[in-house]
Amino acid sequence: MAKGIERAFPTVSALRSWLEEKNFWSDSAEEYDEWLQEFCQNNTITVDGEEWDYWDCWELI
């Protein structure tokens, strides 16, 4: 079930690029991690229709 907003990506590479950009603009690794945790708790991320959770995303970068 979708929650909040759904960020849909066609490929893992597209998701990785989005996460890398978010990480780049964060002031610290801790800030990025807090953002990712909160985002995954309140929203849905999918890659080619498959839902990804915090740990799936965390392992990409």
mmCIF file of C-alpha atoms in Angstrom:
data_model
loop_
_atom_site.group_PDB
_atom_site.id
_atom_site.type_symbol
_atom_site.label_atom_id
_atom_site.label_comp_id
_atom_site.label_asym_id
_atom_site.label_seq_id
_atom_site.Cartn_x
_atom_site.Cartn_y
_atom_site.Cartn_z
ATOM 1 C CA MET A 1 0.000 0.000 0.000
ATOM 2 C CA ALA A 2 1.362 3.377 -1.002
ATOM 3 C CA LYS A 3 1.998 5.907 1.729
ATOM 4 C CA GLY A 4 2.725 9.603 1.307
ATOM 5 C CA ILE A 5 4.172 10.059 -2.144
ATOM 6 C CA GLU A 6 5.520 7.399 -4.445
ATOM 7 C CA ARG A 7 8.882 7.912 -6.135
ATOM 8 C CA ALA A 8 8.955 5.526 -9.072
ATOM 9 C CA PHE A 9 12.199 4.800 -10.901
ATOM 10 C CA PRO A 10 12.512 2.777 -14.110
ATOM 11 C CA THR A 11 15.916 1.324 -13.159
ATOM 12 C CA VAL A 12 18.179 0.759 -10.163
ATOM 13 C CA SER A 13 20.666 3.098 -11.825
ATOM 14 C CA ALA A 14 18.097 5.917 -11.828
ATOM 15 C CA LEU A 15 17.374 5.364 -8.132
ATOM 16 C CA ARG A 16 21.101 5.272 -7.341
ATOM 17 C CA SER A 17 21.630 8.586 -9.156
ATOM 18 C CA TRP A 18 18.783 10.217 -7.212
ATOM 19 C CA LEU A 19 20.151 8.928 -3.890
ATOM 20 C CA GLU A 20 23.704 9.996 -4.740
ATOM 21 C CA GLU A 21 22.481 13.511 -5.492
ATOM 22 C CA LYS A 22 20.578 13.657 -2.184
ATOM 23 C CA ASN A 23 23.704 12.411 -0.400
ATOM 24 C CA PHE A 24 25.896 14.974 -2.174
ATOM 25 C CA TRP A 25 23.703 17.872 -1.028
ATOM 26 C CA SER A 26 23.480 16.665 2.580
ATOM 27 C CA ASP A 27 25.743 18.363 5.096
ATOM 28 C CA SER A 28 26.857 15.045 6.596
ATOM 29 C CA ALA A 29 26.413 11.299 6.354
ATOM 30 C CA GLU A 30 24.219 11.429 9.449
ATOM 31 C CA GLU A 31 21.942 14.051 7.882
ATOM 32 C CA TYR A 32 21.581 11.947 4.742
ATOM 33 C CA ASP A 33 20.843 8.808 6.784
ATOM 34 C CA GLU A 34 18.180 10.614 8.827
ATOM 35 C CA TRP A 35 16.592 11.973 5.645
ATOM 36 C CA LEU A 36 16.570 8.502 4.023
ATOM 37 C CA GLN A 37 15.038 6.864 7.101
ATOM 38 C CA GLU A 38 12.302 9.487 7.317
ATOM 39 C CA PHE A 39 11.626 9.397 3.591
ATOM 40 C CA CYS A 40 11.277 5.605 3.577
ATOM 41 C CA GLN A 41 8.995 5.625 6.629
ATOM 42 C CA ASN A 42 6.594 8.161 5.106
ATOM 43 C CA ASN A 43 6.783 7.447 1.376
ATOM 44 C CA THR A 44 7.137 4.643 -1.129
ATOM 45 C CA ILE A 45 10.078 4.048 -3.467
ATOM 46 C CA THR A 46 9.670 1.649 -6.367
ATOM 47 C CA VAL A 47 12.017 0.421 -9.072
ATOM 48 C CA ASP A 48 10.261 -1.061 -12.100
ATOM 49 C CA GLY A 49 7.168 -1.662 -9.951
ATOM 50 C CA GLU A 50 9.012 -3.350 -7.057
ATOM 51 C CA GLU A 51 8.904 -1.569 -3.695
ATOM 52 C CA TRP A 52 12.247 -0.763 -2.048
ATOM 53 C CA ASP A 53 12.771 -0.139 1.664
ATOM 54 C CA TYR A 54 15.353 1.811 3.643
ATOM 55 C CA TRP A 55 17.946 -0.998 3.669
ATOM 56 C CA ASP A 56 17.563 -1.642 -0.062
ATOM 57 C CA CYS A 57 18.300 2.023 -0.739
ATOM 58 C CA TRP A 58 21.021 2.295 1.904
ATOM 59 C CA GLU A 59 22.987 -0.539 0.295
ATOM 60 C CA LEU A 60 23.122 1.275 -3.071
ATOM 61 C CA ILE A 61 25.519 4.002 -1.939
#
